[in-house]
Amino acid sequence: MFFVSLSKPSREQEAAVCRKGQSGGFNYGCPGASQRAPPLPESVDREGWWAVDHQRIKIGYGRKTYAATKDLLSSWGQFQLPWAAVAADTPLEAGGPVCVAANVFGLWTAVPLQLLYKQEGNWREGAAAGGGRGGKRRHGRAFSYACGCLSTHYLAGEERFKVEWDKTDDSVWYDILTYSRPAHPLAFLGYPVVRALQGRFRSDSARSVARAAALGAVERSMDAKTRARLAAAESLED
């Protein structure tokens, strides 16, 4: 049974939720398949029906925006929302536990996941690499990681977060890919609500990431003197 409370779970409660989930392992086969999606690999499709959601939005341009967004994702910035959270100091290490706390209709839930992989590298696609978007050769750099649902989660599946810098036109994109299905009777009964919450998270996190990436890129563009003046002004306001 998953965690439900009137108050936000403590770090100790989150740790207990993760230990329970990890003791039972993943609640679906082929963890890590999001690394090769979209589309989903045949090995995942053979497991049966999945709800697949893929959202990709442009959040800016250039190296500074990419670096700022990578830093944000590295500290779970996409989850720093009024109604959903992952502790910012949760280690971004493959095999490590991740607890997502969410407030749904006044009740707090806490569900366990496990970090499946973290990767960063250059990419290339186009005529010489299997076809690219718009028929053009494209290249760039991407940082991504994914989390998979553990045994006491009310959903099965995984979610991938990625920031991609397309050096062909200097654009930077935030990308979320999820494939999931109910894994608990309550999730089946309340599936329309579950789907609505998934959509809300995609929208809210995308807006949060875009806003934070823009601010982060501006801060990275400041020289040392400008940063010092800004810090002094902020201290006077306090």
XYZ file of N, CA and C in Angstrom:
714
model
N 0.844 -1.190 0.000
C 0.000 0.000 0.000
C 0.882 1.244 0.000
N 0.497 2.276 -0.774
C 1.325 3.468 -0.835
C 0.961 4.439 0.284
N 1.882 5.379 0.522
C 1.781 6.318 1.638
C 0.728 7.380 1.359
N -0.164 7.635 2.338
C -1.150 8.711 2.267
C -1.206 9.378 3.631
N -1.184 10.728 3.650
C -1.183 11.447 4.918
C -1.783 12.836 4.726
N -2.260 13.421 5.824
C -2.752 14.795 5.789
C -1.609 15.803 5.761
N -0.421 15.372 6.130
C 0.741 16.261 6.153
C 1.814 15.762 5.189
N 2.662 16.681 4.751
C 3.741 16.319 3.835
C 4.681 15.334 4.515
N 5.083 14.272 3.820
C 5.944 13.262 4.457
C 7.295 13.838 4.864
N 7.794 13.357 6.001
C 9.132 13.740 6.453
C 10.177 12.975 5.648
N 11.433 13.375 5.778
C 12.496 12.658 5.078
C 12.582 11.220 5.572
N 12.327 11.002 6.861
C 12.353 9.639 7.393
C 11.236 8.794 6.782
N 10.060 9.376 6.633
C 8.944 8.652 6.018
C 9.227 8.368 4.547
N 9.821 9.329 3.858
C 10.175 9.107 2.457
C 11.190 7.975 2.329
N 12.164 7.945 3.223
C 13.169 6.879 3.186
C 12.526 5.519 3.418
N 11.549 5.456 4.334
C 10.853 4.193 4.598
C 10.048 3.750 3.387
N 9.406 4.703 2.707
C 8.652 4.389 1.488
C 9.583 3.792 0.435
N 10.764 4.378 0.273
C 11.714 3.881 -0.726
C 12.260 2.503 -0.356
N 12.548 2.289 0.917
C 13.047 0.969 1.328
C 12.011 -0.111 1.030
N 10.751 0.174 1.335
C 9.688 -0.791 1.066
C 9.577 -1.063 -0.426
N 9.629 -0.017 -1.238
C 9.530 -0.199 -2.677
C 10.699 -0.966 -3.254
N 11.909 -0.647 -2.803
C 13.088 -1.330 -3.331
C 13.142 -2.792 -2.915
N 12.535 -3.117 -1.770
C 12.542 -4.517 -1.328
C 11.763 -5.413 -2.283
N 10.801 -4.842 -2.993
C 10.015 -5.622 -3.948
C 10.469 -5.478 -5.388
N 11.418 -4.581 -5.636
C 11.928 -4.395 -6.989
C 10.969 -3.616 -7.877
N 11.276 -3.590 -9.158
C 10.432 -2.885 -10.122
C 9.111 -3.620 -10.312
N 8.056 -2.869 -10.628
C 6.748 -3.489 -10.856
C 6.424 -3.629 -12.340
N 7.460 -3.626 -13.181
C 7.290 -3.810 -14.629
C 8.593 -4.364 -15.184
N 8.527 -4.916 -16.379
C 9.725 -5.457 -17.009
C 10.460 -4.410 -17.834
N 11.642 -4.731 -18.235
C 12.459 -3.900 -19.132
C 12.721 -2.490 -18.615
N 13.120 -2.314 -17.342
C 13.456 -0.966 -16.879
C 14.618 -0.390 -17.681
N 14.513 0.892 -17.980
C 15.536 1.566 -18.768
C 15.208 1.679 -20.237
N 14.041 1.171 -20.639
C 13.685 1.191 -22.060
C 13.478 2.602 -22.596
N 13.219 3.566 -21.707
C 13.026 4.944 -22.168
C 14.290 5.513 -22.804
N 15.419 4.890 -22.524
C 16.686 5.341 -23.091
C 16.672 5.233 -24.614
N 15.857 4.321 -25.141
C 15.814 4.092 -26.589
C 14.495 4.565 -27.205
N 13.720 5.333 -26.476
C 12.408 5.777 -26.946
C 12.420 7.292 -27.189
N 11.420 7.773 -27.976
C 10.377 7.027 -28.687
C 10.894 6.492 -30.013
N 10.203 5.493 -30.587
C 9.068 4.760 -30.016
C 9.550 3.759 -28.967
N 8.577 3.147 -28.252
C 8.939 2.141 -27.264
C 9.501 0.903 -27.945
N 10.521 0.297 -27.361
C 11.050 -0.952 -27.922
C 9.982 -2.046 -27.929
N 10.132 -3.004 -28.813
C 9.162 -4.101 -28.903
C 9.070 -4.876 -27.593
N 10.186 -4.983 -26.865
C 10.172 -5.727 -25.607
C 9.203 -5.107 -24.608
N 9.029 -3.792 -24.652
C 8.083 -3.111 -23.767
C 6.667 -3.281 -24.286
N 6.482 -3.129 -25.574
C 5.149 -3.295 -26.169
C 4.577 -4.674 -25.887
N 5.448 -5.676 -25.826
C 4.958 -7.039 -25.592
C 4.363 -7.210 -24.194
N 4.695 -6.310 -23.283
C 4.130 -6.394 -21.935
C 2.655 -6.017 -21.902
N 2.174 -5.384 -22.949
C 0.766 -5.000 -22.992
C 0.591 -3.511 -23.201
N -0.553 -3.026 -22.760
C -0.946 -1.642 -23.013
C -0.182 -0.656 -22.136
N 0.205 0.472 -22.731
C 0.849 1.566 -22.006
C 0.250 2.891 -22.463
N 0.153 3.831 -21.543
C -0.142 5.217 -21.911
C 1.201 5.915 -22.103
N 1.448 6.395 -23.308
C 2.732 7.024 -23.630
C 2.515 8.527 -23.805
N 3.272 9.318 -23.070
C 3.190 10.779 -23.150
C 4.573 11.334 -23.452
N 4.632 12.195 -24.448
C 5.913 12.791 -24.829
C 5.689 14.276 -25.076
N 6.339 15.106 -24.291
C 6.223 16.557 -24.445
C 7.607 17.155 -24.601
N 7.721 18.050 -25.566
C 9.011 18.649 -25.889
C 8.778 20.133 -26.163
N 9.427 21.018 -25.399
C 9.225 22.452 -25.592
C 10.574 23.165 -25.700
N 10.595 24.203 -26.520
C 11.800 25.020 -26.643
C 11.855 25.985 -25.459
N 13.003 26.032 -24.779
C 13.122 26.881 -23.593
C 14.158 27.987 -23.760
N 14.799 28.055 -24.916
C 15.767 29.118 -25.131
C 16.835 28.729 -26.130
N 17.956 29.428 -26.044
C 19.044 29.217 -26.995
C 20.394 29.249 -26.282
N 21.317 28.485 -26.819
C 22.711 28.623 -26.454
C 23.222 27.781 -25.303
N 24.552 27.817 -25.195
C 25.265 27.012 -24.207
C 24.835 27.346 -22.778
N 24.652 28.630 -22.476
C 24.307 29.012 -21.101
C 22.937 28.476 -20.698
N 21.984 28.505 -21.622
C 20.656 27.957 -21.317
C 20.738 26.452 -21.110
N 21.508 25.770 -21.939
C 21.690 24.322 -21.768
C 22.317 24.023 -20.410
N 23.380 24.741 -20.063
C 24.068 24.491 -18.796
C 23.168 24.795 -17.606
N 22.398 25.888 -17.689
C 21.503 26.241 -16.586
C 20.420 25.189 -16.404
N 19.901 24.670 -17.510
C 18.848 23.655 -17.419
C 19.403 22.334 -16.918
N 20.600 21.990 -17.338
C 21.240 20.776 -16.820
C 21.417 20.872 -15.306
N 21.879 22.033 -14.830
C 22.036 22.229 -13.384
C 20.697 22.096 -12.670
N 19.652 22.652 -13.275
C 18.314 22.592 -12.680
C 17.832 21.154 -12.561
N 17.956 20.388 -13.640
C 17.511 18.993 -13.605
C 18.355 18.176 -12.637
N 19.626 18.525 -12.500
C 20.515 17.779 -11.608
C 20.123 17.924 -10.142
N 19.371 18.984 -9.825
C 18.884 19.171 -8.454
C 17.358 19.037 -8.393
N 16.788 18.290 -9.349
C 15.353 17.988 -9.359
C 14.496 19.250 -9.403
N 14.977 20.275 -10.104
C 14.241 21.533 -10.176
C 12.872 21.414 -10.811
N 12.690 20.439 -11.697
C 11.383 20.260 -12.342
C 10.324 19.780 -11.364
N 10.752 19.308 -10.190
C 9.821 18.827 -9.164
C 9.617 19.831 -8.032
N 10.197 21.003 -8.123
C 10.027 21.984 -7.046
C 8.764 22.794 -7.317
N 7.623 22.150 -7.127
C 6.314 22.731 -7.404
C 5.519 22.836 -6.105
N 4.508 23.702 -6.054
C 3.706 23.815 -4.830
C 3.026 22.518 -4.417
N 2.748 21.652 -5.387
C 1.965 20.448 -5.081
C 2.724 19.146 -5.318
N 3.941 19.206 -5.807
C 4.730 17.990 -6.068
C 6.200 18.290 -5.814
N 6.909 17.326 -5.226
C 8.296 17.609 -4.856
C 9.135 16.347 -4.772
N 10.404 16.506 -5.153
C 11.477 15.561 -4.843
C 12.529 16.375 -4.108
N 13.050 15.860 -3.015
C 14.071 16.589 -2.257
C 15.237 16.956 -3.171
N 15.616 18.230 -3.169
C 16.634 18.724 -4.093
C 17.986 18.051 -3.911
N 18.249 17.522 -2.712
C 19.544 16.879 -2.468
C 19.507 15.369 -2.698
N 18.442 14.863 -3.317
C 18.389 13.441 -3.657
C 19.513 13.117 -4.642
N 20.399 12.174 -4.329
C 21.524 11.876 -5.224
C 21.056 11.427 -6.607
N 21.726 11.945 -7.621
C 21.402 11.569 -8.996
C 22.350 10.444 -9.407
N 22.122 9.266 -8.818
C 22.989 8.119 -9.037
C 22.164 6.917 -9.477
N 22.601 6.257 -10.537
C 21.891 5.074 -11.023
C 21.787 4.039 -9.914
N 20.581 3.513 -9.716
C 20.340 2.536 -8.666
C 19.874 3.138 -7.362
N 19.934 4.468 -7.253
C 19.539 5.131 -6.018
C 18.041 5.360 -5.942
N 17.475 5.444 -4.720
C 16.042 5.659 -4.544
C 15.647 7.111 -4.761
N 14.420 7.293 -5.223
C 13.840 8.620 -5.436
C 12.413 8.585 -4.906
N 12.052 9.526 -4.051
C 10.689 9.586 -3.520
C 10.000 10.833 -4.057
N 8.837 10.648 -4.666
C 8.029 11.760 -5.157
C 6.855 11.963 -4.208
N 6.773 13.149 -3.621
C 5.645 13.505 -2.761
C 4.711 14.419 -3.544
N 3.409 14.191 -3.425
C 2.434 15.001 -4.153
C 1.199 15.226 -3.300
N 0.632 16.418 -3.423
C -0.596 16.766 -2.719
C -1.763 16.641 -3.688
N -2.662 15.723 -3.387
C -3.813 15.458 -4.253
C -5.081 15.627 -3.429
N -5.855 16.649 -3.761
C -7.114 16.923 -3.052
C -6.908 17.037 -1.540
N -5.812 17.663 -1.135
C -5.556 17.883 0.279
C -4.838 16.755 0.984
N -4.602 15.651 0.304
C -3.886 14.517 0.888
C -2.505 14.394 0.246
N -1.509 14.118 1.075
C -0.157 13.918 0.568
C 0.092 12.434 0.308
N 0.642 12.146 -0.866
C 1.077 10.793 -1.185
C 2.591 10.802 -1.355
N 3.200 9.645 -1.160
C 4.643 9.491 -1.386
C 4.847 8.157 -2.086
N 5.493 8.190 -3.247
C 5.670 6.966 -4.027
C 7.149 6.756 -4.336
N 7.583 5.478 -4.396
C 9.003 5.181 -4.581
C 9.369 4.912 -6.040
N 10.507 5.434 -6.434
C 11.089 5.149 -7.736
C 12.568 4.856 -7.549
N 13.193 4.419 -8.638
C 14.637 4.189 -8.614
C 15.243 4.814 -9.854
N 16.363 5.518 -9.667
C 17.028 6.121 -10.815
C 17.623 5.017 -11.683
N 17.257 4.997 -12.944
C 17.666 3.920 -13.846
C 18.994 4.212 -14.539
N 19.169 5.431 -14.983
C 20.403 5.811 -15.673
C 20.509 7.331 -15.690
N 21.723 7.789 -15.870
C 22.019 9.203 -16.109
C 23.065 9.242 -17.203
N 22.852 10.084 -18.202
C 23.803 10.104 -19.308
C 23.890 11.504 -19.924
N 25.034 11.785 -20.499
C 25.234 13.020 -21.246
C 26.192 12.732 -22.385
N 25.917 13.311 -23.532
C 26.799 13.092 -24.663
C 26.334 13.834 -25.895
N 27.151 13.776 -26.918
C 26.816 14.396 -28.190
C 25.914 13.479 -29.001
N 25.090 14.066 -29.844
C 24.217 13.285 -30.715
C 24.270 13.874 -32.123
N 23.898 13.035 -33.071
C 23.893 13.455 -34.469
C 22.804 12.679 -35.196
N 22.052 13.359 -36.022
C 21.039 12.688 -36.830
C 20.919 13.411 -38.160
N 20.410 12.689 -39.162
C 20.271 13.289 -40.476
C 20.521 12.275 -41.560
N 20.872 12.752 -42.726
C 21.019 11.878 -43.883
C 22.052 10.794 -43.648
N 23.100 11.131 -42.886
C 24.162 10.148 -42.651
C 23.944 9.349 -41.382
N 22.853 9.660 -40.640
C 22.642 8.992 -39.356
C 21.212 8.530 -39.173
N 20.561 8.177 -40.263
C 19.240 7.578 -40.138
C 18.070 8.521 -40.259
N 18.273 9.757 -40.718
C 17.157 10.669 -40.899
C 16.963 11.605 -39.734
N 16.824 12.891 -40.018
C 16.661 13.874 -38.954
C 15.358 14.622 -39.074
N 15.030 15.442 -38.070
C 13.813 16.231 -38.094
C 13.872 17.205 -39.255
N 12.806 17.223 -40.061
C 12.750 18.122 -41.193
C 13.671 17.739 -42.326
N 14.223 16.518 -42.308
C 15.102 16.070 -43.373
C 16.469 16.727 -43.359
N 16.825 17.371 -42.270
C 18.108 18.062 -42.184
C 19.078 17.293 -41.293
N 20.349 17.479 -41.571
C 21.363 16.937 -40.681
C 21.442 17.833 -39.455
N 21.387 17.227 -38.295
C 21.398 17.988 -37.054
C 22.390 17.350 -36.084
N 22.901 18.160 -35.173
C 23.811 17.635 -34.164
C 23.703 18.500 -32.914
N 24.124 17.935 -31.789
C 24.052 18.698 -30.553
C 24.518 17.889 -29.362
N 24.014 18.284 -28.201
C 24.395 17.632 -26.949
C 23.151 17.495 -26.079
N 23.090 16.415 -25.295
C 21.918 16.168 -24.457
C 22.334 15.584 -23.112
N 21.544 15.927 -22.099
C 21.693 15.379 -20.749
C 20.343 14.812 -20.346
N 20.336 13.576 -19.829
C 19.051 12.960 -19.491
C 19.212 11.955 -18.365
N 18.091 11.656 -17.722
C 18.018 10.556 -16.757
C 16.576 10.099 -16.657
N 16.385 8.909 -16.089
C 15.036 8.345 -15.981
C 14.854 7.640 -14.655
N 13.597 7.598 -14.204
C 13.222 6.914 -12.966
C 12.178 5.855 -13.279
N 12.298 4.692 -12.633
C 11.350 3.601 -12.814
C 10.548 3.349 -11.552
N 9.289 2.936 -11.721
C 8.387 2.698 -10.588
C 8.743 1.399 -9.864
N 8.708 1.456 -8.542
C 8.980 0.292 -7.702
C 7.684 -0.361 -7.224
N 7.831 -1.448 -6.498
C 6.713 -2.360 -6.225
C 5.517 -1.727 -5.529
N 5.703 -0.724 -4.681
C 4.572 -0.142 -3.963
C 4.051 1.145 -4.598
N 4.479 1.433 -5.810
C 3.962 2.583 -6.559
C 2.591 2.220 -7.116
N 1.690 3.207 -7.203
C 0.351 2.923 -7.745
C 0.331 2.898 -9.267
N 1.462 3.274 -9.900
C 1.611 3.150 -11.347
C 2.810 2.265 -11.655
N 2.810 1.691 -12.841
C 3.969 0.979 -13.369
C 4.510 1.776 -14.549
N 5.818 1.689 -14.771
C 6.407 2.380 -15.909
C 7.572 3.254 -15.497
N 7.934 4.187 -16.387
C 9.067 5.054 -16.088
C 8.928 6.397 -16.769
N 9.751 7.332 -16.299
C 9.707 8.701 -16.810
C 11.125 9.190 -17.047
N 11.321 9.806 -18.215
C 12.640 10.329 -18.579
C 12.584 11.852 -18.698
N 13.605 12.495 -18.177
C 13.747 13.947 -18.282
C 15.016 14.239 -19.071
N 14.912 15.184 -20.009
C 16.067 15.451 -20.876
C 16.124 16.926 -21.250
N 17.332 17.475 -21.296
C 17.561 18.771 -21.909
C 18.462 18.533 -23.110
N 18.076 19.103 -24.233
C 18.787 18.874 -25.493
C 19.167 20.211 -26.119
N 20.421 20.335 -26.464
C 20.927 21.521 -27.155
C 21.172 21.151 -28.609
N 20.373 21.720 -29.504
C 20.515 21.482 -30.937
C 21.463 22.541 -31.488
N 22.706 22.155 -31.707
C 23.711 23.119 -32.130
C 23.506 23.582 -33.568
N 22.642 22.891 -34.315
C 22.373 23.293 -35.691
C 21.753 24.681 -35.744
N 20.801 24.953 -34.836
C 20.178 26.274 -34.775
C 20.314 26.921 -33.396
N 21.107 26.297 -32.517
C 21.404 26.802 -31.169
C 20.217 26.723 -30.208
N 19.148 26.027 -30.584
C 17.968 25.948 -29.721
C 18.170 24.928 -28.602
N 17.500 25.166 -27.468
C 17.556 24.275 -26.305
C 16.137 23.823 -25.982
N 15.990 22.513 -25.736
C 14.672 21.910 -25.553
C 14.608 21.125 -24.249
N 13.448 21.217 -23.596
C 13.152 20.389 -22.424
C 12.204 19.299 -22.883
N 12.535 18.061 -22.537
C 11.821 16.898 -23.067
C 11.429 15.963 -21.924
N 10.141 15.607 -21.856
C 9.652 14.627 -20.879
C 9.001 13.479 -21.636
N 9.418 12.267 -21.335
C 8.809 11.067 -21.912
C 8.364 10.152 -20.774
N 7.113 9.728 -20.812
C 6.569 8.832 -19.794
C 5.812 7.699 -20.455
N 6.015 6.488 -19.970
C 5.073 5.418 -20.307
C 4.644 4.766 -19.006
N 3.340 4.608 -18.851
C 2.808 4.160 -17.561
C 1.474 3.452 -17.745
N 1.075 2.764 -16.677
C -0.248 2.149 -16.599
C -0.555 1.894 -15.121
N -1.818 1.741 -14.757
C -2.163 1.516 -13.352
C -1.546 0.225 -12.825
N -1.117 0.272 -11.558
C -0.547 -0.915 -10.913
C -1.206 -1.179 -9.564
N -2.300 -0.472 -9.287
C -3.010 -0.622 -8.012
C -4.502 -0.420 -8.288
N -5.384 -1.138 -7.585
C -6.831 -0.990 -7.822
C -7.314 0.452 -7.747
N -6.773 1.244 -6.804
C -7.202 2.636 -6.698
C -6.790 3.445 -7.925
N -5.659 3.091 -8.519
C -5.226 3.787 -9.731
C -6.147 3.464 -10.899
N -6.644 2.218 -10.961
C -7.624 1.867 -11.992
C -8.912 2.655 -11.792
N -9.392 2.699 -10.544
C -10.653 3.377 -10.260
C -10.557 4.881 -10.506
N -9.424 5.455 -10.160
C -9.256 6.895 -10.327
C -8.390 7.271 -11.506
N -8.389 6.439 -12.547
C -7.459 6.654 -13.650
C -7.643 8.000 -14.354
N -8.873 8.487 -14.571
C -9.003 9.821 -15.175
C -8.310 10.907 -14.349
N -8.375 10.787 -13.027
C -7.694 11.754 -12.160
C -6.179 11.602 -12.293
N -5.710 10.357 -12.331
C -4.277 10.102 -12.498
C -3.768 10.731 -13.788
N -4.503 10.546 -14.868
C -4.082 11.094 -16.161
C -4.081 12.623 -16.132
N -5.075 13.199 -15.449
C -5.123 14.658 -15.343
C -3.923 15.188 -14.563
N -3.550 14.484 -13.495
C -2.394 14.900 -12.701
C -1.094 14.757 -13.486
N -0.996 13.707 -14.293
C 0.193 13.552 -15.131
C 0.316 14.718 -16.113
N -0.811 15.099 -16.716
C -0.800 16.231 -17.632
C -0.460 17.535 -16.929
N -0.996 17.701 -15.735
C -0.696 18.909 -14.963
C 0.785 18.988 -14.632
N 1.384 17.866 -14.252
C 2.810 17.886 -13.934
C 3.641 18.259 -15.156
N 3.321 17.691 -16.310
C 4.087 18.021 -17.516
C 4.028 19.519 -17.795
N 2.835 20.099 -17.704
C 2.678 21.527 -17.989
C 3.374 22.393 -16.946
N 3.146 22.078 -15.663
C 3.729 22.892 -14.593
C 5.251 22.803 -14.591
N 5.780 21.599 -14.785
C 7.235 21.451 -14.757
C 7.872 22.135 -15.961
N 7.207 22.078 -17.118
C 7.746 22.734 -18.309
C 7.827 24.243 -18.106
N 6.771 24.832 -17.542
C 6.801 26.277 -17.270
C 7.888 26.620 -16.250
N 8.002 25.796 -15.218
C 9.005 26.041 -14.180
C 10.419 25.949 -14.739
N 10.665 24.941 -15.563
C 11.997 24.759 -16.151
C 12.324 25.906 -17.099
N 11.365 26.311 -17.936
C 11.604 27.397 -18.881
C 11.942 28.695 -18.153
N 11.201 28.980 -17.098
C 11.437 30.201 -16.320
C 12.803 30.152 -15.632
N 13.109 29.036 -14.986
C 14.377 28.902 -14.271
C 15.564 28.894 -15.229
N 15.387 28.280 -16.401
C 16.473 28.239 -17.382
C 16.811 29.639 -17.873
N 15.781 30.456 -18.097
C 16.011 31.826 -18.550
C 16.762 32.628 -17.492
N 16.340 32.508 -16.236
C 17.019 33.219 -15.154
C 18.449 32.714 -14.974
N 18.627 31.399 -15.084
C 19.953 30.824 -14.931
C 20.900 31.262 -16.024
N 20.383 31.364 -17.255
C 21.217 31.796 -18.371
C 21.652 33.243 -18.194
N 20.730 34.090 -17.700
C 21.077 35.492 -17.451
C 22.155 35.589 -16.373
N 21.994 34.826 -15.300
C 22.971 34.860 -14.208
C 24.342 34.406 -14.684
N 24.370 33.375 -15.546
C 25.652 32.891 -16.050
C 26.325 33.916 -16.962
N 25.549 34.849 -17.519
C 26.108 35.858 -18.417
C 26.722 37.034 -17.660
N 26.431 37.146 -16.362
C 26.931 38.272 -15.571
C 28.423 38.120 -15.265
N 29.120 39.240 -15.246
C 30.504 39.197 -14.784
C 30.533 39.277 -13.260
N 31.703 39.134 -12.681
C 31.832 39.078 -11.222
C 31.348 40.366 -10.561
N 31.645 41.525 -11.159
C 31.242 42.799 -10.559
C 29.721 42.939 -10.548
N 29.088 42.554 -11.644
C 27.628 42.650 -11.717
C 26.978 41.740 -10.685
N 27.511 40.546 -10.533
C 26.964 39.624 -9.530
C 27.123 40.199 -8.128
N 28.261 40.826 -7.860
C 28.498 41.409 -6.539
C 27.520 42.553 -6.274
N 27.285 43.402 -7.290
C 26.329 44.500 -7.115
C 24.926 43.968 -6.856
N 24.536 42.920 -7.592
C 23.207 42.336 -7.417
C 23.058 41.742 -6.023
N 24.093 41.051 -5.560
C 24.040 40.458 -4.218
C 23.935 41.546 -3.152
N 24.663 42.654 -3.353
C 24.608 43.759 -2.390
C 23.222 44.386 -2.363
N 22.614 44.551 -3.540
C 21.274 45.128 -3.610
C 20.251 44.227 -2.932
N 20.392 42.925 -3.136
C 19.456 41.984 -2.514
C 19.598 41.988 -0.995
N 20.836 42.143 -0.499
C 21.045 42.174 0.953
C 20.427 43.423 1.566
N 20.433 44.545 0.833
C 19.804 45.766 1.333
C 18.292 45.616 1.409
N 17.711 44.902 0.428
C 16.267 44.677 0.428
C 15.848 43.830 1.615
N 16.703 42.867 1.993
C 16.395 42.004 3.135
C 16.456 42.792 4.447
